PDB file of C-alpha atoms in Angstrom:
ATOM      1  CA  MET A 319       0.000   0.000   0.000  1.00 48.00           C
ATOM      2  CA  SER A 320       1.311   3.419  -0.941  1.00 54.00           C
ATOM      3  CA  LEU A 321       2.090   6.017   1.669  1.00 59.00           C
ATOM      4  CA  PHE A 322       1.129   8.662  -0.889  1.00 51.00           C
ATOM      5  CA  LYS A 323      -2.478   8.641  -2.075  1.00 53.00           C
ATOM      6  CA  PRO A 324      -2.869  10.869  -5.161  1.00 50.00           C
ATOM      7  CA  ALA A 325      -5.322  13.213  -3.476  1.00 54.00           C
ATOM      8  CA  GLU A 326      -3.129  13.355  -0.388  1.00 70.00           C
ATOM      9  CA  ASN A 327       0.353  13.559  -1.866  1.00 83.00           C
ATOM     10  CA  VAL A 328       2.081  16.353   0.038  1.00 88.00           C
ATOM     11  CA  PHE A 329       4.501  16.997  -2.800  1.00 91.00           C
ATOM     12  CA  ASP A 330       1.792  17.424  -5.437  1.00 89.00           C
ATOM     13  CA  SER A 331      -0.325  19.498  -3.074  1.00 89.00           C
ATOM     14  CA  LEU A 332       2.414  21.998  -2.265  1.00 93.00           C
ATOM     15  CA  GLU A 333       3.678  22.139  -5.842  1.00 93.00           C
ATOM     16  CA  GLN A 334       0.154  22.893  -7.094  1.00 91.00           C
ATOM     17  CA  MET A 335      -0.320  25.530  -4.400  1.00 92.00           C
ATOM     18  CA  CYS A 336       2.870  27.321  -5.417  1.00 94.00           C
ATOM     19  CA  ALA A 337       2.247  26.997  -9.142  1.00 92.00           C
ATOM     20  CA  PHE A 338      -1.356  28.174  -9.196  1.00 93.00           C
ATOM     21  CA  SER A 339      -1.436  30.675  -6.344  1.00 94.00           C
ATOM     22  CA  SER A 340      -1.822  34.342  -7.170  1.00 96.00           C
ATOM     23  CA  LYS A 341       0.665  35.107  -4.384  1.00 96.00           C
ATOM     24  CA  ASP A 342       3.897  36.845  -5.298  1.00 97.00           C
ATOM     25  CA  TRP A 343       6.292  34.460  -3.596  1.00 97.00           C
ATOM     26  CA  SER A 344       9.240  36.818  -4.019  1.00 97.00           C
ATOM     27  CA  THR A 345       8.050  39.601  -1.726  1.00 97.00           C
ATOM     28  CA  GLU A 346       8.563  37.968   1.680  1.00 98.00           C
ATOM     29  CA  LYS A 347      11.711  36.220   2.853  1.00 98.00           C
ATOM     30  CA  GLU A 348       9.970  33.159   4.340  1.00 98.00           C
ATOM     31  CA  ALA A 349       7.633  32.730   1.366  1.00 98.00           C
ATOM     32  CA  ALA A 350      10.552  33.041  -1.057  1.00 98.00           C
ATOM     33  CA  TRP A 351      12.477  30.397   0.880  1.00 98.00           C
ATOM     34  CA  LEU A 352       9.497  28.004   0.840  1.00 97.00           C
ATOM     35  CA  TYR A 353       8.932  28.593  -2.879  1.00 97.00           C
ATOM     36  CA  GLY A 354      12.625  28.007  -3.496  1.00 97.00           C
ATOM     37  CA  ILE A 355      12.362  24.540  -1.965  1.00 97.00           C
ATOM     38  CA  VAL A 356       9.049  23.524  -3.539  1.00 97.00           C
ATOM     39  CA  SER A 357       9.311  25.116  -6.985  1.00 95.00           C
ATOM     40  CA  GLY A 358      12.840  26.455  -7.217  1.00 95.00           C
ATOM     41  CA  TRP A 359      14.053  29.872  -8.321  1.00 95.00           C
ATOM     42  CA  ASP A 360      16.619  28.594 -10.814  1.00 91.00           C
ATOM     43  CA  SER A 361      15.401  28.154 -14.380  1.00 86.00           C
ATOM     44  CA  ASP A 362      16.346  25.300 -16.671  1.00 81.00           C
ATOM     45  CA  ASP A 363      15.928  27.664 -19.630  1.00 84.00           C
ATOM     46  CA  PRO A 364      19.247  29.403 -20.459  1.00 81.00           C
ATOM     47  CA  ASP A 365      17.308  32.335 -21.997  1.00 84.00           C
ATOM     48  CA  ASP A 366      15.608  33.142 -18.674  1.00 85.00           C
ATOM     49  CA  ASP A 367      17.077  35.712 -16.329  1.00 83.00           C
ATOM     50  CA  PRO A 368      17.919  33.946 -13.064  1.00 86.00           C
ATOM     51  CA  ALA A 369      15.838  35.111 -10.121  1.00 93.00           C
ATOM     52  CA  MET A 370      18.199  33.852  -7.434  1.00 93.00           C
ATOM     53  CA  PRO A 371      20.712  36.748  -7.560  1.00 93.00           C
ATOM     54  CA  GLU A 372      17.901  39.285  -7.153  1.00 95.00           C
ATOM     55  CA  LEU A 373      16.384  37.365  -4.241  1.00 97.00           C
ATOM     56  CA  GLN A 374      19.803  36.882  -2.666  1.00 97.00           C
ATOM     57  CA  ALA A 375      20.349  40.632  -2.700  1.00 97.00           C
ATOM     58  CA  ARG A 376      16.810  41.472  -1.583  1.00 97.00           C
ATOM     59  CA  PHE A 377      16.841  39.171   1.434  1.00 98.00           C
ATOM     60  CA  GLY A 378      20.527  39.293   2.324  1.00 98.00           C
ATOM     61  CA  TRP A 379      21.117  35.610   1.670  1.00 97.00           C
ATOM     62  CA  ASN A 380      24.816  34.827   1.598  1.00 97.00           C
ATOM     63  CA  ASP A 381      26.318  32.279  -0.788  1.00 96.00           C
ATOM     64  CA  GLU A 382      26.073  29.562   1.863  1.00 98.00           C
ATOM     65  CA  ALA A 383      22.339  30.194   2.299  1.00 97.00           C
ATOM     66  CA  VAL A 384      21.776  30.046  -1.468  1.00 96.00           C
ATOM     67  CA  ALA A 385      23.740  26.794  -1.683  1.00 96.00           C
ATOM     68  CA  ARG A 386      21.642  25.381   1.172  1.00 98.00           C
ATOM     69  CA  LEU A 387      18.410  26.418  -0.539  1.00 97.00           C
ATOM     70  CA  ARG A 388      19.537  24.699  -3.736  1.00 96.00           C
ATOM     71  CA  ARG A 389      20.416  21.519  -1.797  1.00 97.00           C
ATOM     72  CA  LEU A 390      17.008  21.551  -0.130  1.00 98.00           C
ATOM     73  CA  ARG A 391      15.402  21.941  -3.564  1.00 97.00           C
ATOM     74  CA  GLU A 392      17.370  18.937  -4.844  1.00 96.00           C
ATOM     75  CA  GLN A 393      16.175  16.882  -1.856  1.00 97.00           C
ATOM     76  CA  TRP A 394      12.577  17.954  -2.539  1.00 97.00           C
ATOM     77  CA  VAL A 395      12.827  16.895  -6.189  1.00 96.00           C
ATOM     78  CA  THR A 396      14.308  13.523  -5.214  1.00 96.00           C
ATOM     79  CA  LEU A 397      11.609  12.817  -2.628  1.00 95.00           C
ATOM     80  CA  ALA A 398       8.795  13.980  -4.925  1.00 93.00           C
ATOM     81  CA  ALA A 399      10.076  11.706  -7.701  1.00 93.00           C
ATOM     82  CA  ALA A 400      10.236   8.753  -5.302  1.00 93.00           C
ATOM     83  CA  ALA A 401       6.657   9.403  -4.183  1.00 88.00           C
ATOM     84  CA  ALA A 402       5.468   9.626  -7.789  1.00 84.00           C
ATOM     85  CA  ALA A 403       7.268   6.394  -8.694  1.00 86.00           C
ATOM     86  CA  GLU A 404       5.676   4.622  -5.743  1.00 81.00           C
ATOM     87  CA  GLU A 405       2.243   5.849  -6.828  1.00 72.00           C
ATOM     88  CA  ASP A 406       2.845   4.618 -10.390  1.00 64.00           C
ATOM     89  CA  THR A 407       3.965   1.206  -9.169  1.00 69.00           C
ATOM     90  CA  ASN A 408       0.978   0.844  -6.891  1.00 62.00           C
ATOM     91  CA  ASP A 409      -1.401   1.956  -9.647  1.00 61.00           C
ATOM     92  CA  ARG A 410       0.011  -0.694 -11.995  1.00 62.00           C
ATOM     93  CA  LEU A 411      -0.237  -3.370  -9.292  1.00 60.00           C
ATOM     94  CA  SER A 412      -3.819  -2.387  -8.499  1.00 63.00           C
ATOM     95  CA  ALA A 413      -4.748  -2.464 -12.184  1.00 67.00           C
ATOM     96  CA  ALA A 414      -3.297  -5.967 -12.515  1.00 66.00           C
ATOM     97  CA  ASP A 415      -5.529  -7.310  -9.711  1.00 65.00           C
TER      98      ASP A 415
END
């Protein structure tokens, strides 16, 4: 049995909240930190202007804090992927029954 039911998956829930909220996550230090973990401020698109340097300056984050935020984001992505994989496996097993 999966620990992560689709309607109750904490990763999906928080990712959806960040993605579809009308909140400007960059205006408050704590909100920006949370968004940085859940959604990330770094873009995979090389044509995008990176947001991290602006946020670092705005909130006084030193290089160590930025590195920590990026590590926390990597951990989030890893755990979210593991939860999604577990859901997929359980869905396939349930369908085979």
